Structure formats: structure tokens, C-alpha cells
Coordinates of C-alpha atoms and ligand atoms in Angstrom, one line a residue:
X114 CA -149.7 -122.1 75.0
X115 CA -146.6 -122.9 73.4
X116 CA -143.4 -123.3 75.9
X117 CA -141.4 -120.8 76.1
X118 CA -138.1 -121.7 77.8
X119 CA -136.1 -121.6 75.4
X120 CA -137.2 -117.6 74.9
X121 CA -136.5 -117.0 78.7
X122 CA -133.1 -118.3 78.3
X123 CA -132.5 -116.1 75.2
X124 CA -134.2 -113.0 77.3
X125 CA -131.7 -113.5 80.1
X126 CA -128.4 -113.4 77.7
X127 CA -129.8 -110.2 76.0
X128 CA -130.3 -107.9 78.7
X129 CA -127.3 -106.7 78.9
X130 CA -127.6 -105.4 75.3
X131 CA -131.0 -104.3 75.9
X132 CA -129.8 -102.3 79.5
X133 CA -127.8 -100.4 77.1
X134 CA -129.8 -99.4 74.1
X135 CA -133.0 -97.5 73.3
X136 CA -136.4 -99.0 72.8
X137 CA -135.5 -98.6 68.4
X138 CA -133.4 -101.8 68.2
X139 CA -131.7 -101.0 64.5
X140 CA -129.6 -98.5 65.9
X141 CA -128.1 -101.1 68.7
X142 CA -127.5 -103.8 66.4
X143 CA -125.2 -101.3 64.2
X144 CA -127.4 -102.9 61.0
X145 CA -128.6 -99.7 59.1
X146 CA -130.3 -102.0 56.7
X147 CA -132.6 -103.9 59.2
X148 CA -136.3 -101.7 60.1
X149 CA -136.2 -100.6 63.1
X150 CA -138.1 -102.6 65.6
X151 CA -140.2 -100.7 68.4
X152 CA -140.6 -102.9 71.9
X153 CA -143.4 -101.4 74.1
X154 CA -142.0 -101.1 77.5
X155 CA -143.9 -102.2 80.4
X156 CA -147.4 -102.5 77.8
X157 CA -150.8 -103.1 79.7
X158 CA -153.7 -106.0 78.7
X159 CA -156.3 -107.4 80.2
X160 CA -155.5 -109.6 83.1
X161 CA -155.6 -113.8 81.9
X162 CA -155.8 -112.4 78.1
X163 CA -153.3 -114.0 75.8
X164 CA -151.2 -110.9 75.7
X165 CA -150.6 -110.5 79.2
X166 CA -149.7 -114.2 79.4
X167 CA -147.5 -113.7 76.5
X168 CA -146.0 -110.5 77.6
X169 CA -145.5 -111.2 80.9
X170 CA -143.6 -114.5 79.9
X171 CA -141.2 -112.5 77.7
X172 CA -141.2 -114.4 75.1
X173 CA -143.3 -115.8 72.3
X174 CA -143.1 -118.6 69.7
X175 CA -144.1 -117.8 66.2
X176 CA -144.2 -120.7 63.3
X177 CA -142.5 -119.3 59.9
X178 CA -141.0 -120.6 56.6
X179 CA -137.2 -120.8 56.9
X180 CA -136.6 -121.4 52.7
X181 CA -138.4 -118.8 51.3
X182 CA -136.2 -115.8 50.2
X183 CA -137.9 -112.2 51.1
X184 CA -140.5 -113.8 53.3
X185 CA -139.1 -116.3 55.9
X186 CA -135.4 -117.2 55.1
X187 CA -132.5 -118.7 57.3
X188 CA -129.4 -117.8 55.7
X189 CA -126.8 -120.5 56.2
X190 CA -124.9 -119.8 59.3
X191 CA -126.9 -117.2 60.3
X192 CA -129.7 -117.8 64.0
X193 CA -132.2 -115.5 62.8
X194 CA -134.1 -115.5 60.0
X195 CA -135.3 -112.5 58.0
X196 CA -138.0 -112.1 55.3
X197 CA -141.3 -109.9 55.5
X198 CA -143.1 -112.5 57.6
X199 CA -139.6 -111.9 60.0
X200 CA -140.6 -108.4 60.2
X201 CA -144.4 -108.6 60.7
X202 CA -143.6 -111.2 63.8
X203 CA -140.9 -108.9 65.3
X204 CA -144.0 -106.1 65.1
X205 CA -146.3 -108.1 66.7
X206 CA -143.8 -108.9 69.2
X207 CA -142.7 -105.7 70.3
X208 CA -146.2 -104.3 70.8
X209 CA -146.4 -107.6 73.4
X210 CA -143.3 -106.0 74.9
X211 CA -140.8 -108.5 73.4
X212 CA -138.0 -108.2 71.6
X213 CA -137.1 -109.7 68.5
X214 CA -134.1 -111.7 70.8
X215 CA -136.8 -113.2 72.5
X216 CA -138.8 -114.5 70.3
X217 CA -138.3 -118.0 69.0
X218 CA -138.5 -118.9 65.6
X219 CA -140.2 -122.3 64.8
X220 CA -140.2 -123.3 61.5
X221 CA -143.5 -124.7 60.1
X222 CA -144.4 -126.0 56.7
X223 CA -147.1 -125.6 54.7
X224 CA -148.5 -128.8 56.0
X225 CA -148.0 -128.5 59.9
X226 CA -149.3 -125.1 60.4
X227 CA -152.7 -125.9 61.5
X228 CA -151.9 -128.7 63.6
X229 CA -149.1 -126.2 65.3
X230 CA -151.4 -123.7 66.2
X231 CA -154.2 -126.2 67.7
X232 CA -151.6 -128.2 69.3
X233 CA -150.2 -125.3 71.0
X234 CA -146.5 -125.5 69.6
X235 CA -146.2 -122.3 68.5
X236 CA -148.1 -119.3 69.7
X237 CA -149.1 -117.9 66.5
X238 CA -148.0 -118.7 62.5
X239 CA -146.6 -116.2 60.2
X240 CA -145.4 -118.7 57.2
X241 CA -146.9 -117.2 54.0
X242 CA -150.1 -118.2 55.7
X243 CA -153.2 -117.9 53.3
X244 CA -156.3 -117.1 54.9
X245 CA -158.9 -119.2 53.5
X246 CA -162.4 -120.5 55.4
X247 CA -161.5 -124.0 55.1
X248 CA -158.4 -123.5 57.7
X249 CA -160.8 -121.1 59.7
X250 CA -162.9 -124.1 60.7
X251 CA -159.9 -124.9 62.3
X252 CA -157.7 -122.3 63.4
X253 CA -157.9 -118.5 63.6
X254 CA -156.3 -116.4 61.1
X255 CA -156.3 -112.7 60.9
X256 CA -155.3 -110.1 58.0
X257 CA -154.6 -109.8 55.4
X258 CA -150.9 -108.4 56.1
X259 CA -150.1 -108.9 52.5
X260 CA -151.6 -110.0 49.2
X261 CA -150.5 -111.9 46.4
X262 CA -151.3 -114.2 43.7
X263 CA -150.4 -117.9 42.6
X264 CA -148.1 -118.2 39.2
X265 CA -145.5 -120.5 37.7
X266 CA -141.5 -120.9 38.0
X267 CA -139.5 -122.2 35.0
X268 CA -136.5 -122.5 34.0
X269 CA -134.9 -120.1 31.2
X270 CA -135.4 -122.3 28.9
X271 CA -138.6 -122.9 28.7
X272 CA -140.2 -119.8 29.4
X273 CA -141.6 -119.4 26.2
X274 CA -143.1 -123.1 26.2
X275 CA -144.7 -123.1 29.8
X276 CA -146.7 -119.6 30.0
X277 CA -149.6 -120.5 32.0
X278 CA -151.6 -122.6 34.5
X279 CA -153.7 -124.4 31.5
X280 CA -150.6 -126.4 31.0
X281 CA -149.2 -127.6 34.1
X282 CA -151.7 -130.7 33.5
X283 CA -149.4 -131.6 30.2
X284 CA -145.7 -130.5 32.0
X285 CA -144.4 -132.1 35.2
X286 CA -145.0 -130.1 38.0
X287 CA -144.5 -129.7 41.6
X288 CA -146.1 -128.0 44.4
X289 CA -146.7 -128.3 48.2
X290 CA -148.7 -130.9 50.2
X291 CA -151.1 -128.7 52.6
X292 CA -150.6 -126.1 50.4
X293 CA -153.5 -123.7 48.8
X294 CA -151.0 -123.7 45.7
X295 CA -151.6 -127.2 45.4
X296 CA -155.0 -127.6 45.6
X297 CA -155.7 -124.7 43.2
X298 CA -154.4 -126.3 40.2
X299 CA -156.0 -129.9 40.8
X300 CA -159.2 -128.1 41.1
X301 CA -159.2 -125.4 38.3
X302 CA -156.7 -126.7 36.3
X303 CA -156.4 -130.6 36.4
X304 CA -152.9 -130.6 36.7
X305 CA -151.5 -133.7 39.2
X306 CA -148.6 -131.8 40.9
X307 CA -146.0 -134.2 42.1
X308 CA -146.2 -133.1 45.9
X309 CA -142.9 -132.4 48.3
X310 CA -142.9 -131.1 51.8
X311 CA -141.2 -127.1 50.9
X312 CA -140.7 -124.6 48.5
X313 CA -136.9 -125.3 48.9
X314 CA -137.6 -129.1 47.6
X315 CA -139.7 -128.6 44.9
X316 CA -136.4 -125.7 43.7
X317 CA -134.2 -128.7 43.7
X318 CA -136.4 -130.5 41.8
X319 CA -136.8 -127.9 39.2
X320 CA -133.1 -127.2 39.1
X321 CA -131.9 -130.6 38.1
X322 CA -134.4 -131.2 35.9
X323 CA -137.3 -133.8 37.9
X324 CA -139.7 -131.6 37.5
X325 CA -140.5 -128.9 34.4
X326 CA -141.9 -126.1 36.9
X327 CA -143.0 -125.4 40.2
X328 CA -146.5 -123.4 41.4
X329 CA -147.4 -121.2 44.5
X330 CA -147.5 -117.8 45.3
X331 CA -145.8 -115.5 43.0
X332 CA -144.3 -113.6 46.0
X333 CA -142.2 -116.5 46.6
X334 CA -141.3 -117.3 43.5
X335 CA -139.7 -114.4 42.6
X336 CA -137.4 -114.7 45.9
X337 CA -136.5 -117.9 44.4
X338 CA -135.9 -116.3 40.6
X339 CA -133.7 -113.5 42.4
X340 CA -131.5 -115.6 43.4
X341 CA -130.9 -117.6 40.2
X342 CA -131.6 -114.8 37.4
X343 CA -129.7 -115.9 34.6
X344 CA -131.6 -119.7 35.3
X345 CA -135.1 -119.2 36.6
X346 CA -138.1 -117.7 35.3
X347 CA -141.6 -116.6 36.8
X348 CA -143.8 -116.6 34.2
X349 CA -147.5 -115.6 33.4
X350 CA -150.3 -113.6 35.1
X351 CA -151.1 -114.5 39.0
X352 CA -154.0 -116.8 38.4
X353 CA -155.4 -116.9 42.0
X354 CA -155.4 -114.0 45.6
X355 CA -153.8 -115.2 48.4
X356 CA -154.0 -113.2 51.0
X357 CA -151.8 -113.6 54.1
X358 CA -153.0 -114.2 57.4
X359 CA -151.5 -114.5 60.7
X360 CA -152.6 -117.5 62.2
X361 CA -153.6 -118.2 65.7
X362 CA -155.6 -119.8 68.2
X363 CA -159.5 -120.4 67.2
X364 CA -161.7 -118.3 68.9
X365 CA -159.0 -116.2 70.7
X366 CA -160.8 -113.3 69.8
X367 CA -159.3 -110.7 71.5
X368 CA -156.4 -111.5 70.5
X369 CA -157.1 -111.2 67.0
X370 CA -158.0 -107.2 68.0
X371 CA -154.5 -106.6 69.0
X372 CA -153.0 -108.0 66.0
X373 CA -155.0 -105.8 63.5
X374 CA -154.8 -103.1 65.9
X375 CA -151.2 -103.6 65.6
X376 CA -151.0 -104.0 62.1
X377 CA -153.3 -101.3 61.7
X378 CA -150.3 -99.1 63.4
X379 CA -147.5 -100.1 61.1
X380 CA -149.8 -99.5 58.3
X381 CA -150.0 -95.8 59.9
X382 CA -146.9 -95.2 61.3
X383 CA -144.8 -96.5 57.9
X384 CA -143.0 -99.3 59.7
X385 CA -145.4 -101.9 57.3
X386 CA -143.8 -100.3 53.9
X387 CA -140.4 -99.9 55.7
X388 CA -140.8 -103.8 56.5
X389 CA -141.9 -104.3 52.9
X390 CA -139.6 -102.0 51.1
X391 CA -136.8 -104.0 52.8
X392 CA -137.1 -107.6 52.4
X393 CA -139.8 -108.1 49.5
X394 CA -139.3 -105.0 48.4
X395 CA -135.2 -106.1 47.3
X396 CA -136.6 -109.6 45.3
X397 CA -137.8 -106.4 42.9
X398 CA -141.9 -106.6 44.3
X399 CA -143.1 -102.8 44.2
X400 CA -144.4 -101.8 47.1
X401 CA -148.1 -102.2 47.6
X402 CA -150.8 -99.8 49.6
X403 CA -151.2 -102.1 52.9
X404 CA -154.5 -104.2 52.6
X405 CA -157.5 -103.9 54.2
X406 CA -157.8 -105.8 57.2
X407 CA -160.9 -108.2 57.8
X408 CA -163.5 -107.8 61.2
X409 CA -162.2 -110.2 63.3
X410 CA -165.5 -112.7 63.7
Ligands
LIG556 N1 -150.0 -119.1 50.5 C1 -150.3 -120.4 50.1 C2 -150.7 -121.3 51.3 O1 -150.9 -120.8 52.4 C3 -149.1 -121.1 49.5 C4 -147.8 -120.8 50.2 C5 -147.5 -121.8 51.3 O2 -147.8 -123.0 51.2 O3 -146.9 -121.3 52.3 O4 -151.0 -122.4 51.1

């Protein structure tokens, strides 16, 4: 299991907030814009399961993407980070019993996120996670929390020029190492993405003119493209499905039933759209109907 120290020391500094306020968190934070958050109190699992180790520990460490507007985002100067991913962790946390305070947020790239999960440094992974079969060899994923598809981010200029997958092979292009994004276009599309560690570097690279556009899921591309309008440009038709997972051990089973159980509430209870509506929901995504979840094998 990951370590959780650092949570407990967090736990201790926010009980006196917590003595004070009701189980919906929102209204003690005095932020009407953040979903409300619902911690379980006192919640009951089977004795040596992963959730009572969790929730009797207080705390959990979940692995997300920190540059990713809308999904996983630290804003500069800020100690928590918010995007949907945020949101679906702080869910899964407070059916565990755990506050969002007391959760620690590990960042994980694309690259690290198996080796996270079967090394035990984070408890589970929420990081724009795609669940394919090739990283369920290797690691449990459950969902899908969210769908979305792979397209291309260009600047302004050239939005007219670069208008599809079939020519990233002739443009420079960037992409992320681990990433499904990546290996897409080498396969289907020949293209030989030049390959950075984040999102946030392959921006940069677009931006000053390295590279001539940037691929992966069109959910966090258009993060990126709200925050430069007048500049940036998603462009085409999603050419792939990703659908997002949450990731954690292999062959915790029964763990994976209380995630989809859980997500299966917020799906019910309207706390999954007001999640949505409030972080992908403002980069201008419509919200969707909740996907389907997969058995958990
Ligand atoms: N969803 C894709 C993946 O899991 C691309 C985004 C990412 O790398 O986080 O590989």
C-alpha cells in the first residue's frame, strides 16, 4: 500500500474544520463553485479488504496529471489541484470515509502510472488513465468514468493546413512517451512523434514553434485551447475512444466493486454531471450521459 503519513499529518490539521462542518464539504469551504463532496462517516467493509485498510488509515494516495486544464490541474500557488479526475478521486474518497484534505495528490505521468500502481506508491491512478488490455496485463483498471477521443492541437495559423491525423507523418509532431496518444499515430498513421514526458511540454513546444502540433485526447486539448483562444486550435474529428479508467492494484477485485459501485452512485445521484458540468464542463465540453461501466473480471 502506498504510505500514507503525509495524509495523517494533513487529517490531524483539518479536524478542527471538519468538527465544525457537515458531512457536504462545499458549504464549509465558503466555495459555491466547487461540487459538493459527500464523506461517509464511520462506512463499514470487509475486515483486511483494501477499503478498510484505507479507511481506517484516513487517508489515501491517488496518482493524477497536475498540467492538464479541466482534468488534473495545479494552478500556480495553489495545494490542491482541481480538474474532473480531482473530482472523481475526492468521490471515491469520501465513500472510503476520507475527505478530500486527506487525500494526497501524487502526480503521475503518462509514463509512470503503471509502475506507480505495481510499486505501491500511490493507492490508485486517476490521470486521464485509458483503459486498454495491454495495461490490464499489468495493472487493474476500472470504468469507464469518462470517454473521449484522440485529435490534433494547432496553432491558429495553421488550422486550415493540419486538419487531420493522415498528416501528422508529413508535420512535426509531438506526443507523450507511455502514452496511448502516441502509439496510436505510429501505428495507424506512420507519423514519428517527437516524444516528451507531459502534455504541458509538448504545449511549449507547440507555442514557440519546435513542433507544428501536438496529439492526445481531445478532452485535454481543448483545456489547453481554452486557455489560449485567440492562439490555439483543436482541429478535426476524434480519430480513436479513449475511455478512462481508474487504475489500481491487479487482481484487487473487490476493490474494483466499490469503485463502480461508487461511481455507479454519482452517476445516480447527479454528483458525476455536477463534477463534469464544473471542471470539463467550463473548457466548453457538453456534458455527456455517464458511460457504461465494464464487469469487473
Ligand atoms: N488517455 C491517453 C492515455 O492514457 C492519453 C492521455 C495520457 O497520456 O494521459 O495514454
Amino acid at each position: 500500500m502506498a504510505t500514507r503519513s503525509a495524509g495523517r499529518t494533513r487529517r490531524a490539521a483539518f479536524a478542527a474544520v471538519a468538527a465544525g462542518c457537515a458531512l457536504v464539504l462545499a458549504a464549509c469551504g465558503g466555495d459555491d463553485e466547487e461540487p459538493s463532496v459527500e464523506v461517509e462517516e464511520n462506512p463499514d467493509f470487509p475486515a483486511g479488504s483494501t477499503m478498510a485498510e484505507l479507511s481506517e488509515a484516513g487517508s489515501i494516495e491517488i496518482g493524477v496529471k497536475i498540467d492538464q486544464p479541466g482534468i488534473g490541474y495545479l494552478a500556480p500557488g495553489e495545494d490542491m489541484p482541481s480538474g474532473f479526475d480531482i473530482e472523481i478521486g475526492k468521490i471515491i474518497a469520501g465513500a472510503l470515509g476520507i475527505a478530500p484534505e486527506d487525500v494526497t495528490w501524487t502526480e503521475t505521468v503518462s509514463d509512470n502510472r503503471e509502475p506507480f500502481l505495481q510499486q505501491g506508491n500511490v493507492d490508485i491512478v486517476i490521470a486521464s488513465y485509458s483503459i486498454t488490455d495491454e495495461r490490464r496485463q499489468v495493472v487493474g483498471q476500472t470504468g469507464p468514468y469518462y470517454v473521449t477521443g484522440q485529435q490534433i492541437l494547432v496553432r491558429e495559423e495553421d488550422k486550415d493546413t493540419i486538419t487531420g491525423p493522415e498528416q501528422l507523418a508529413d508535420v512535426k509532431t509531438c506526443s507523450v512517451t507511455g502514452s496511448t496518444s502516441l502509439s496510436n499515430v505510429v501505428d495507424d498513421y506512420g507519423a514519428e512523434p517527437v516524444p516528451f514526458d507531459t502534455y504541458s511540454d509538448c504545449l511549449t513546444q507547440l507555442q514557440n514553434g519546435s513542433v507544428d502540433a501536438m496529439t492526445t485526447d481531445g478532452a485535454i486539448l481543448l483545456g489547453y485551447a481554452a486557455q489560449a483562444p485567440d492562439e490555439l486550435e483543436v482541429v478535426g474529428e476524434a480519430f480513436s475512444e479513449e475511455r478512462y479508467g481508474i487504475g489500481y492494484q491487479h487482481g484487487d477485485t473487490e476493490f474494483c466493486e466499490f469503485i463502480n459501485d461508487t461511481l455507479q452512485e454519482a452517476y445516480d445521484d447527479g454528483s458525476w454531471a455536477e463534477a463534469f458540468e464544473a471542471t470539463l464542463g467550463e473548457s466548453g465540453v457538453e456534458t455527456p450521459d455517464p458511460p457504461e461501466l465494464d464487469a469487473c473480471q
